[in-house]
């Protein structure tokens, strides 16, 4: 009752305008329904056809099917069906959503509708498709939409070897059976009285892997079925306990297998003991540690040999089935970096001997699928190529080389870098600059990268096909331009010439002879282009959104400045819509780290922007928006951010149309920490918004982070904070960069927020800042969202609530528009 009375008084006084607030929201939603981005969802086998979706903020259920020969004329549109869409060769499209599937012929436009659909699956090699209904009945069709056969009691979605073979399993009267559904008729390949719990196709595509259990037992058994000849192999695995589980890794093309039985040792239910020398603290999060028994299975000899029992080591195969790699992930982990160094050992299957190879920095290890060599980063940052067969090491100097990728024939390694693309001839031991992207940042687009160990270990196999061109992205970070180039048989060819536009999606055929890509810029909505390499010029197929012509009139200026250490930086200054140089405008400054790469992004109004921040909506509501680069140096994270902010603001505030008394600062996550710190040290800003940021870096430094499953001090010493030293080595540095120590100096209203389920930056960091501000009688409002995490989720009511409150906050403090929920704090006599 009291609150309603306050609102009534404010309304009568003319300071509360509920109708204006609703009008603003309605206007934004109308614009959300007119502004969209095009997104390529896939192309057909030959590259003739593409699916292009319209991504509105509130609606993403419209997909156009377009022909590379017919610009600006979609063949037809798919509405809804958002769960799955796929081409059936160049013949048809199958789409699925809301328990319905829709088949459309690309030749006749004939449609077939299927109801009560649980899932659909496409057999890529043949163009066949399978529909699993809610009764677990599977119907298989050819690409013309003709039903081939029906199978009932299906227990899984089809699995595929990606070369034309697909399989399902089902329960029958005798037990379970596995069926090949690749042909025009089903073909049984395996029957068992055991219960099948899982099937998959091996990495090589040569075997179906079956995990099964006996009805009276919990122990799992493995079965390998040779896809070519149907031969069945059963390795002898030691009996398993209730909480044990199987692991299996194919070696080579399946001639041998590395098997492991993993046993869980649960933490003591009475007391949880944490040892100071424990390098596997992630076990504390999951509640148990794992010990394993590893075996080597020779499939031809049908022989299983136990290698290690009750070990905490991780064992990985190599491209040579004679050698295995061993390491203990936690042995050297002291958590000063997220990825630990590891002592890598080699096990020789023939001699049954283990020998240490080297200590690997940051667990950075590349294992090709074939050959005798592995590649790793040594502790001095050099790359080392180790030939396991010859027991020789070759040092590849130049620590700037990154992300090695092997060719499928095992002859060449390609390195990405910020100085161009390099190739290394393994036999000749020669490193060569390919000439692609010289002194620029390059990335191999069409590599196939597979992680081989834990998510925080840099152990992988990365490969490109030796018989196809390598597609390379070249980025000029200074100019924010992109170029795409192919390399094949030492010949370079430009695919997409250097462009200042942003290319979000890039789809291509296997030989990169047909390419579809999106192109956009700040003043240009997303358009879709097609390129036939034989004709060399790109063709506009889907033009930009004609409903957003006003974007052409928006202005963006690149601001150049330097920090106190002489580092050249940029800021993006977005001008308000219908800018009038004779007026004065408020400014919103958003900080994080380097942001100048956003200059060529087309902006649309919507909740799907960075949480609580919408450039397009702000400029259309009459704000300048400024995104300065932030880099860190010897002063420490907070003071460096303050230094960059001061330099960047000095670069723009001589302009009469910027109202220096109406500037707001906003940041989220790391930007939230920076905002907290700057708020305690600056008098430039009229208001602040800080989301999910640290306020007490000393407490954060010594905290345990459940998102990364580790102590958090690595983030300060070798992570995002880039602090020059540890806290113990320089306590004063950390104290000087700690916002909470200066909370009494905040001199402008601040809105702070956090999700209570945030495991990245604990929400009580925001609570602590609130308490400090409250104790010092500062104008603060804190928003806590009980059911959300670090970024409040996409499309959630919480994210929408924050979006609206952010506009309320800026309008209140920078435009003088009264908002009741803010008045309850800022207007002292409101209560």
PDB file of N, CA and C in Angstrom, residues 730-818:
ATOM      1  N   UNK A 730      54.189  -9.792  -4.242  1.00  0.00           N
ATOM      2  CA  UNK A 730      53.935  -8.346  -4.282  1.00  0.00           C
ATOM      3  C   UNK A 730      52.526  -8.060  -3.750  1.00  0.00           C
ATOM      4  N   UNK A 731      52.380  -8.127  -2.457  1.00  0.00           N
ATOM      5  CA  UNK A 731      51.074  -7.894  -1.834  1.00  0.00           C
ATOM      6  C   UNK A 731      50.566  -6.491  -2.131  1.00  0.00           C
ATOM      7  N   UNK A 732      51.439  -5.510  -2.113  1.00  0.00           N
ATOM      8  CA  UNK A 732      51.031  -4.128  -2.326  1.00  0.00           C
ATOM      9  C   UNK A 732      50.366  -3.946  -3.689  1.00  0.00           C
ATOM     10  N   UNK A 733      50.895  -4.646  -4.706  1.00  0.00           N
ATOM     11  CA  UNK A 733      50.336  -4.551  -6.049  1.00  0.00           C
ATOM     12  C   UNK A 733      48.880  -5.013  -6.060  1.00  0.00           C
ATOM     13  N   UNK A 734      48.607  -6.128  -5.385  1.00  0.00           N
ATOM     14  CA  UNK A 734      47.241  -6.647  -5.337  1.00  0.00           C
ATOM     15  C   UNK A 734      46.339  -5.723  -4.519  1.00  0.00           C
ATOM     16  N   UNK A 735      46.844  -5.224  -3.411  1.00  0.00           N
ATOM     17  CA  UNK A 735      46.035  -4.322  -2.594  1.00  0.00           C
ATOM     18  C   UNK A 735      45.673  -3.055  -3.372  1.00  0.00           C
ATOM     19  N   UNK A 736      46.623  -2.538  -4.145  1.00  0.00           N
ATOM     20  CA  UNK A 736      46.374  -1.321  -4.919  1.00  0.00           C
ATOM     21  C   UNK A 736      45.363  -1.547  -6.037  1.00  0.00           C
ATOM     22  N   UNK A 737      45.199  -2.779  -6.470  1.00  0.00           N
ATOM     23  CA  UNK A 737      44.276  -3.095  -7.567  1.00  0.00           C
ATOM     24  C   UNK A 737      42.981  -3.738  -7.081  1.00  0.00           C
ATOM     25  N   UNK A 738      42.729  -3.616  -5.779  1.00  0.00           N
ATOM     26  CA  UNK A 738      41.576  -4.286  -5.180  1.00  0.00           C
ATOM     27  C   UNK A 738      40.437  -3.294  -4.936  1.00  0.00           C
ATOM     28  N   UNK A 739      39.316  -3.422  -5.654  1.00  0.00           N
ATOM     29  CA  UNK A 739      38.233  -2.433  -5.512  1.00  0.00           C
ATOM     30  C   UNK A 739      37.708  -2.285  -4.095  1.00  0.00           C
ATOM     31  N   UNK A 740      37.538  -3.371  -3.371  1.00  0.00           N
ATOM     32  CA  UNK A 740      36.895  -3.299  -2.061  1.00  0.00           C
ATOM     33  C   UNK A 740      37.692  -2.436  -1.078  1.00  0.00           C
ATOM     34  N   UNK A 741      38.995  -2.322  -1.274  1.00  0.00           N
ATOM     35  CA  UNK A 741      39.823  -1.510  -0.380  1.00  0.00           C
ATOM     36  C   UNK A 741      39.528  -0.020  -0.524  1.00  0.00           C
ATOM     37  N   UNK A 742      38.887   0.353  -1.644  1.00  0.00           N
ATOM     38  CA  UNK A 742      38.621   1.775  -1.896  1.00  0.00           C
ATOM     39  C   UNK A 742      37.122   2.040  -2.053  1.00  0.00           C
ATOM     40  N   UNK A 743      36.294   1.138  -1.522  1.00  0.00           N
ATOM     41  CA  UNK A 743      34.855   1.248  -1.740  1.00  0.00           C
ATOM     42  C   UNK A 743      34.289   2.556  -1.203  1.00  0.00           C
ATOM     43  N   UNK A 744      34.937   3.124  -0.207  1.00  0.00           N
ATOM     44  CA  UNK A 744      34.457   4.381   0.377  1.00  0.00           C
ATOM     45  C   UNK A 744      34.629   5.566  -0.571  1.00  0.00           C
ATOM     46  N   UNK A 745      35.376   5.371  -1.659  1.00  0.00           N
ATOM     47  CA  UNK A 745      35.649   6.490  -2.569  1.00  0.00           C
ATOM     48  C   UNK A 745      34.713   6.524  -3.774  1.00  0.00           C
ATOM     49  N   UNK A 746      33.778   5.582  -3.869  1.00  0.00           N
ATOM     50  CA  UNK A 746      32.805   5.621  -4.958  1.00  0.00           C
ATOM     51  C   UNK A 746      31.957   6.884  -4.803  1.00  0.00           C
ATOM     52  N   UNK A 747      31.854   7.684  -5.869  1.00  0.00           N
ATOM     53  CA  UNK A 747      31.180   8.973  -5.736  1.00  0.00           C
ATOM     54  C   UNK A 747      30.042   9.166  -6.733  1.00  0.00           C
ATOM     55  N   UNK A 748      29.562   8.074  -7.344  1.00  0.00           N
ATOM     56  CA  UNK A 748      28.428   8.155  -8.256  1.00  0.00           C
ATOM     57  C   UNK A 748      27.555   6.919  -8.053  1.00  0.00           C
ATOM     58  N   UNK A 749      26.263   7.008  -8.327  1.00  0.00           N
ATOM     59  CA  UNK A 749      25.362   5.857  -8.143  1.00  0.00           C
ATOM     60  C   UNK A 749      25.822   4.654  -8.961  1.00  0.00           C
ATOM     61  N   UNK A 750      25.657   3.477  -8.394  1.00  0.00           N
ATOM     62  CA  UNK A 750      26.110   2.268  -9.064  1.00  0.00           C
ATOM     63  C   UNK A 750      25.045   1.173  -8.953  1.00  0.00           C
ATOM     64  N   UNK A 751      24.748   0.566 -10.081  1.00  0.00           N
ATOM     65  CA  UNK A 751      23.845  -0.586 -10.149  1.00  0.00           C
ATOM     66  C   UNK A 751      24.714  -1.822 -10.327  1.00  0.00           C
ATOM     67  N   UNK A 752      24.592  -2.775  -9.411  1.00  0.00           N
ATOM     68  CA  UNK A 752      25.394  -3.996  -9.496  1.00  0.00           C
ATOM     69  C   UNK A 752      24.449  -5.195  -9.551  1.00  0.00           C
ATOM     70  N   UNK A 753      24.871  -6.269 -10.245  1.00  0.00           N
ATOM     71  CA  UNK A 753      23.989  -7.424 -10.387  1.00  0.00           C
ATOM     72  C   UNK A 753      24.805  -8.711 -10.489  1.00  0.00           C
ATOM     73  N   UNK A 754      24.156  -9.820 -10.178  1.00  0.00           N
ATOM     74  CA  UNK A 754      24.800 -11.139 -10.283  1.00  0.00           C
ATOM     75  C   UNK A 754      23.729 -12.220 -10.276  1.00  0.00           C
ATOM     76  N   UNK A 755      24.061 -13.356 -10.877  1.00  0.00           N
ATOM     77  CA  UNK A 755      23.229 -14.549 -10.782  1.00  0.00           C
ATOM     78  C   UNK A 755      23.731 -15.407  -9.630  1.00  0.00           C
ATOM     79  N   UNK A 756      22.832 -15.874  -8.789  1.00  0.00           N
ATOM     80  CA  UNK A 756      23.245 -16.614  -7.598  1.00  0.00           C
ATOM     81  C   UNK A 756      23.767 -18.016  -7.914  1.00  0.00           C
ATOM     82  N   UNK A 757      23.593 -18.479  -9.151  1.00  0.00           N
ATOM     83  CA  UNK A 757      24.140 -19.773  -9.552  1.00  0.00           C
ATOM     84  C   UNK A 757      25.420 -19.618 -10.368  1.00  0.00           C
ATOM     85  N   UNK A 758      26.021 -18.450 -10.281  1.00  0.00           N
ATOM     86  CA  UNK A 758      27.267 -18.179 -11.003  1.00  0.00           C
ATOM     87  C   UNK A 758      28.416 -18.936 -10.343  1.00  0.00           C
ATOM     88  N   UNK A 759      29.048 -19.837 -11.095  1.00  0.00           N
ATOM     89  CA  UNK A 759      30.220 -20.560 -10.593  1.00  0.00           C
ATOM     90  C   UNK A 759      31.510 -20.030 -11.201  1.00  0.00           C
ATOM     91  N   UNK A 760      31.403 -19.032 -12.062  1.00  0.00           N
ATOM     92  CA  UNK A 760      32.604 -18.420 -12.642  1.00  0.00           C
ATOM     93  C   UNK A 760      33.122 -17.328 -11.703  1.00  0.00           C
ATOM     94  N   UNK A 761      32.292 -16.329 -11.449  1.00  0.00           N
ATOM     95  CA  UNK A 761      32.586 -15.317 -10.434  1.00  0.00           C
ATOM     96  C   UNK A 761      31.477 -15.438  -9.390  1.00  0.00           C
ATOM     97  N   UNK A 762      31.824 -15.870  -8.207  1.00  0.00           N
ATOM     98  CA  UNK A 762      30.827 -16.117  -7.172  1.00  0.00           C
ATOM     99  C   UNK A 762      29.983 -14.856  -6.918  1.00  0.00           C
ATOM    100  N   UNK A 763      28.677 -15.060  -6.786  1.00  0.00           N
ATOM    101  CA  UNK A 763      27.777 -13.925  -6.622  1.00  0.00           C
ATOM    102  C   UNK A 763      28.056 -13.126  -5.351  1.00  0.00           C
ATOM    103  N   UNK A 764      28.679 -13.768  -4.368  1.00  0.00           N
ATOM    104  CA  UNK A 764      28.924 -13.020  -3.125  1.00  0.00           C
ATOM    105  C   UNK A 764      30.028 -11.980  -3.289  1.00  0.00           C
ATOM    106  N   UNK A 765      30.760 -11.992  -4.405  1.00  0.00           N
ATOM    107  CA  UNK A 765      31.667 -10.881  -4.697  1.00  0.00           C
ATOM    108  C   UNK A 765      30.853  -9.599  -4.923  1.00  0.00           C
ATOM    109  N   UNK A 766      29.720  -9.737  -5.610  1.00  0.00           N
ATOM    110  CA  UNK A 766      28.825  -8.595  -5.793  1.00  0.00           C
ATOM    111  C   UNK A 766      28.174  -8.208  -4.464  1.00  0.00           C
ATOM    112  N   UNK A 767      27.791  -9.227  -3.676  1.00  0.00           N
ATOM    113  CA  UNK A 767      27.206  -8.955  -2.365  1.00  0.00           C
ATOM    114  C   UNK A 767      28.189  -8.202  -1.469  1.00  0.00           C
ATOM    115  N   UNK A 768      29.466  -8.607  -1.500  1.00  0.00           N
ATOM    116  CA  UNK A 768      30.475  -7.939  -0.674  1.00  0.00           C
ATOM    117  C   UNK A 768      30.609  -6.467  -1.071  1.00  0.00           C
ATOM    118  N   UNK A 769      30.589  -6.194  -2.365  1.00  0.00           N
ATOM    119  CA  UNK A 769      30.693  -4.805  -2.816  1.00  0.00           C
ATOM    120  C   UNK A 769      29.466  -4.017  -2.366  1.00  0.00           C
ATOM    121  N   UNK A 770      28.300  -4.659  -2.450  1.00  0.00           N
ATOM    122  CA  UNK A 770      27.075  -4.013  -1.974  1.00  0.00           C
ATOM    123  C   UNK A 770      27.183  -3.655  -0.485  1.00  0.00           C
ATOM    124  N   UNK A 771      27.648  -4.599   0.312  1.00  0.00           N
ATOM    125  CA  UNK A 771      27.766  -4.357   1.759  1.00  0.00           C
ATOM    126  C   UNK A 771      28.748  -3.216   2.027  1.00  0.00           C
ATOM    127  N   UNK A 772      29.877  -3.214   1.299  1.00  0.00           N
ATOM    128  CA  UNK A 772      30.853  -2.138   1.467  1.00  0.00           C
ATOM    129  C   UNK A 772      30.285  -0.787   1.080  1.00  0.00           C
ATOM    130  N   UNK A 773      29.523  -0.752  -0.018  1.00  0.00           N
ATOM    131  CA  UNK A 773      28.907   0.501  -0.449  1.00  0.00           C
ATOM    132  C   UNK A 773      27.836   0.951   0.541  1.00  0.00           C
ATOM    133  N   UNK A 774      27.051   0.006   1.016  1.00  0.00           N
ATOM    134  CA  UNK A 774      26.003   0.330   1.990  1.00  0.00           C
ATOM    135  C   UNK A 774      26.597   0.897   3.280  1.00  0.00           C
ATOM    136  N   UNK A 775      27.685   0.230   3.750  1.00  0.00           N
ATOM    137  CA  UNK A 775      28.317   0.683   4.996  1.00  0.00           C
ATOM    138  C   UNK A 775      28.815   2.121   4.866  1.00  0.00           C
ATOM    139  N   UNK A 776      29.207   2.497   3.653  1.00  0.00           N
ATOM    140  CA  UNK A 776      29.742   3.839   3.434  1.00  0.00           C
ATOM    141  C   UNK A 776      28.701   4.805   2.874  1.00  0.00           C
ATOM    142  N   UNK A 777      27.417   4.406   2.988  1.00  0.00           N
ATOM    143  CA  UNK A 777      26.299   5.283   2.632  1.00  0.00           C
ATOM    144  C   UNK A 777      26.350   5.752   1.183  1.00  0.00           C
ATOM    145  N   UNK A 778      26.707   4.824   0.285  1.00  0.00           N
ATOM    146  CA  UNK A 778      26.763   5.136  -1.141  1.00  0.00           C
ATOM    147  C   UNK A 778      25.439   4.779  -1.810  1.00  0.00           C
ATOM    148  N   UNK A 779      25.163   5.429  -2.911  1.00  0.00           N
ATOM    149  CA  UNK A 779      23.955   5.136  -3.665  1.00  0.00           C
ATOM    150  C   UNK A 779      24.167   3.872  -4.500  1.00  0.00           C
ATOM    151  N   UNK A 780      23.641   2.774  -4.018  1.00  0.00           N
ATOM    152  CA  UNK A 780      23.818   1.488  -4.687  1.00  0.00           C
ATOM    153  C   UNK A 780      22.488   0.748  -4.719  1.00  0.00           C
ATOM    154  N   UNK A 781      22.230   0.078  -5.821  1.00  0.00           N
ATOM    155  CA  UNK A 781      21.135  -0.885  -5.920  1.00  0.00           C
ATOM    156  C   UNK A 781      21.738  -2.180  -6.453  1.00  0.00           C
ATOM    157  N   UNK A 782      21.449  -3.274  -5.781  1.00  0.00           N
ATOM    158  CA  UNK A 782      21.950  -4.587  -6.197  1.00  0.00           C
ATOM    159  C   UNK A 782      20.790  -5.443  -6.690  1.00  0.00           C
ATOM    160  N   UNK A 783      20.998  -6.110  -7.823  1.00  0.00           N
ATOM    161  CA  UNK A 783      20.017  -7.038  -8.383  1.00  0.00           C
ATOM    162  C   UNK A 783      20.593  -8.445  -8.309  1.00  0.00           C
ATOM    163  N   UNK A 784      19.912  -9.336  -7.607  1.00  0.00           N
ATOM    164  CA  UNK A 784      20.367 -10.720  -7.499  1.00  0.00           C
ATOM    165  C   UNK A 784      19.313 -11.642  -8.112  1.00  0.00           C
ATOM    166  N   UNK A 785      19.765 -12.490  -9.041  1.00  0.00           N
ATOM    167  CA  UNK A 785      18.862 -13.394  -9.752  1.00  0.00           C
ATOM    168  C   UNK A 785      19.102 -14.818  -9.257  1.00  0.00           C
ATOM    169  N   UNK A 786      18.180 -15.360  -8.443  1.00  0.00           N
ATOM    170  CA  UNK A 786      18.423 -16.633  -7.738  1.00  0.00           C
ATOM    171  C   UNK A 786      18.630 -17.835  -8.655  1.00  0.00           C
ATOM    172  N   UNK A 787      18.014 -17.840  -9.828  1.00  0.00           N
ATOM    173  CA  UNK A 787      18.001 -19.047 -10.653  1.00  0.00           C
ATOM    174  C   UNK A 787      18.899 -18.976 -11.877  1.00  0.00           C
ATOM    175  N   UNK A 788      19.780 -17.979 -11.935  1.00  0.00           N
ATOM    176  CA  UNK A 788      20.629 -17.833 -13.118  1.00  0.00           C
ATOM    177  C   UNK A 788      22.106 -17.745 -12.740  1.00  0.00           C
ATOM    178  N   UNK A 789      22.956 -17.930 -13.778  1.00  0.00           N
ATOM    179  CA  UNK A 789      24.389 -17.938 -13.578  1.00  0.00           C
ATOM    180  C   UNK A 789      25.061 -16.679 -14.082  1.00  0.00           C
ATOM    181  N   UNK A 790      26.223 -16.844 -14.708  1.00  0.00           N
ATOM    182  CA  UNK A 790      27.122 -15.735 -15.000  1.00  0.00           C
ATOM    183  C   UNK A 790      26.525 -14.709 -15.961  1.00  0.00           C
ATOM    184  N   UNK A 791      25.786 -15.158 -16.981  1.00  0.00           N
ATOM    185  CA  UNK A 791      25.249 -14.224 -17.981  1.00  0.00           C
ATOM    186  C   UNK A 791      23.727 -14.287 -18.074  1.00  0.00           C
ATOM    187  N   UNK A 792      23.088 -14.898 -17.081  1.00  0.00           N
ATOM    188  CA  UNK A 792      21.622 -14.919 -16.939  1.00  0.00           C
ATOM    189  C   UNK A 792      20.906 -15.730 -18.006  1.00  0.00           C
ATOM    190  N   UNK A 793      21.625 -16.455 -18.845  1.00  0.00           N
ATOM    191  CA  UNK A 793      20.984 -17.305 -19.844  1.00  0.00           C
ATOM    192  C   UNK A 793      20.437 -16.512 -21.012  1.00  0.00           C
ATOM    193  N   UNK A 794      20.194 -17.188 -22.137  1.00  0.00           N
ATOM    194  CA  UNK A 794      19.659 -16.534 -23.333  1.00  0.00           C
ATOM    195  C   UNK A 794      18.138 -16.598 -23.319  1.00  0.00           C
ATOM    196  N   UNK A 795      17.509 -15.459 -23.534  1.00  0.00           N
ATOM    197  CA  UNK A 795      16.062 -15.412 -23.650  1.00  0.00           C
ATOM    198  C   UNK A 795      15.297 -15.647 -22.363  1.00  0.00           C
ATOM    199  N   UNK A 796      15.974 -15.588 -21.223  1.00  0.00           N
ATOM    200  CA  UNK A 796      15.316 -15.855 -19.945  1.00  0.00           C
ATOM    201  C   UNK A 796      14.607 -14.595 -19.439  1.00  0.00           C
ATOM    202  N   UNK A 797      13.600 -14.770 -18.582  1.00  0.00           N
ATOM    203  CA  UNK A 797      12.958 -13.593 -17.977  1.00  0.00           C
ATOM    204  C   UNK A 797      13.950 -12.719 -17.219  1.00  0.00           C
ATOM    205  N   UNK A 798      14.952 -13.341 -16.589  1.00  0.00           N
ATOM    206  CA  UNK A 798      15.953 -12.579 -15.839  1.00  0.00           C
ATOM    207  C   UNK A 798      16.784 -11.690 -16.767  1.00  0.00           C
ATOM    208  N   UNK A 799      17.155 -12.217 -17.912  1.00  0.00           N
ATOM    209  CA  UNK A 799      17.957 -11.426 -18.853  1.00  0.00           C
ATOM    210  C   UNK A 799      17.134 -10.257 -19.398  1.00  0.00           C
ATOM    211  N   UNK A 800      15.863 -10.509 -19.656  1.00  0.00           N
ATOM    212  CA  UNK A 800      14.978  -9.450 -20.135  1.00  0.00           C
ATOM    213  C   UNK A 800      14.762  -8.404 -19.044  1.00  0.00           C
ATOM    214  N   UNK A 801      14.606  -8.854 -17.807  1.00  0.00           N
ATOM    215  CA  UNK A 801      14.433  -7.923 -16.693  1.00  0.00           C
ATOM    216  C   UNK A 801      15.640  -6.996 -16.577  1.00  0.00           C
ATOM    217  N   UNK A 802      16.840  -7.563 -16.631  1.00  0.00           N
ATOM    218  CA  UNK A 802      18.044  -6.733 -16.533  1.00  0.00           C
ATOM    219  C   UNK A 802      18.129  -5.761 -17.700  1.00  0.00           C
ATOM    220  N   UNK A 803      17.810  -6.240 -18.898  1.00  0.00           N
ATOM    221  CA  UNK A 803      17.844  -5.403 -20.106  1.00  0.00           C
ATOM    222  C   UNK A 803      17.015  -4.132 -19.890  1.00  0.00           C
ATOM    223  N   UNK A 804      15.802  -4.304 -19.385  1.00  0.00           N
ATOM    224  CA  UNK A 804      14.918  -3.153 -19.179  1.00  0.00           C
ATOM    225  C   UNK A 804      15.440  -2.247 -18.064  1.00  0.00           C
ATOM    226  N   UNK A 805      15.953  -2.851 -16.995  1.00  0.00           N
ATOM    227  CA  UNK A 805      16.435  -2.048 -15.873  1.00  0.00           C
ATOM    228  C   UNK A 805      17.687  -1.243 -16.241  1.00  0.00           C
ATOM    229  N   UNK A 806      18.498  -1.780 -17.120  1.00  0.00           N
ATOM    230  CA  UNK A 806      19.687  -1.047 -17.568  1.00  0.00           C
ATOM    231  C   UNK A 806      19.276   0.245 -18.272  1.00  0.00           C
ATOM    232  N   UNK A 807      18.253   0.165 -19.147  1.00  0.00           N
ATOM    233  CA  UNK A 807      17.777   1.382 -19.816  1.00  0.00           C
ATOM    234  C   UNK A 807      17.167   2.352 -18.807  1.00  0.00           C
ATOM    235  N   UNK A 808      16.440   1.803 -17.840  1.00  0.00           N
ATOM    236  CA  UNK A 808      15.895   2.672 -16.787  1.00  0.00           C
ATOM    237  C   UNK A 808      17.008   3.441 -16.085  1.00  0.00           C
ATOM    238  N   UNK A 809      18.095   2.710 -15.776  1.00  0.00           N
ATOM    239  CA  UNK A 809      19.211   3.317 -15.019  1.00  0.00           C
ATOM    240  C   UNK A 809      19.866   4.437 -15.811  1.00  0.00           C
ATOM    241  N   UNK A 810      20.146   4.183 -17.092  1.00  0.00           N
ATOM    242  CA  UNK A 810      20.794   5.224 -17.900  1.00  0.00           C
ATOM    243  C   UNK A 810      19.850   6.406 -18.113  1.00  0.00           C
ATOM    244  N   UNK A 811      18.586   6.118 -18.421  1.00  0.00           N
ATOM    245  CA  UNK A 811      17.647   7.220 -18.648  1.00  0.00           C
ATOM    246  C   UNK A 811      17.478   8.078 -17.390  1.00  0.00           C
ATOM    247  N   UNK A 812      17.496   7.430 -16.246  1.00  0.00           N
ATOM    248  CA  UNK A 812      17.321   8.144 -14.976  1.00  0.00           C
ATOM    249  C   UNK A 812      18.513   9.061 -14.697  1.00  0.00           C
ATOM    250  N   UNK A 813      19.722   8.509 -14.809  1.00  0.00           N
ATOM    251  CA  UNK A 813      20.908   9.264 -14.388  1.00  0.00           C
ATOM    252  C   UNK A 813      21.485  10.154 -15.481  1.00  0.00           C
ATOM    253  N   UNK A 814      21.262   9.815 -16.735  1.00  0.00           N
ATOM    254  CA  UNK A 814      21.899  10.576 -17.813  1.00  0.00           C
ATOM    255  C   UNK A 814      20.910  11.421 -18.608  1.00  0.00           C
ATOM    256  N   UNK A 815      19.610  11.137 -18.427  1.00  0.00           N
ATOM    257  CA  UNK A 815      18.602  11.923 -19.139  1.00  0.00           C
ATOM    258  C   UNK A 815      17.588  12.576 -18.206  1.00  0.00           C
ATOM    259  N   UNK A 816      17.657  12.226 -16.917  1.00  0.00           N
ATOM    260  CA  UNK A 816      16.748  12.842 -15.964  1.00  0.00           C
ATOM    261  C   UNK A 816      15.335  12.316 -15.999  1.00  0.00           C
ATOM    262  N   UNK A 817      15.122  11.160 -16.606  1.00  0.00           N
ATOM    263  CA  UNK A 817      13.794  10.546 -16.646  1.00  0.00           C
ATOM    264  C   UNK A 817      13.574   9.770 -15.355  1.00  0.00           C
ATOM    265  N   UNK A 818      12.556  10.087 -14.601  1.00  0.00           N
ATOM    266  CA  UNK A 818      12.333   9.474 -13.304  1.00  0.00           C
ATOM    267  C   UNK A 818      11.806   8.055 -13.444  1.00  0.00           C
TER     268      UNK A 818
END
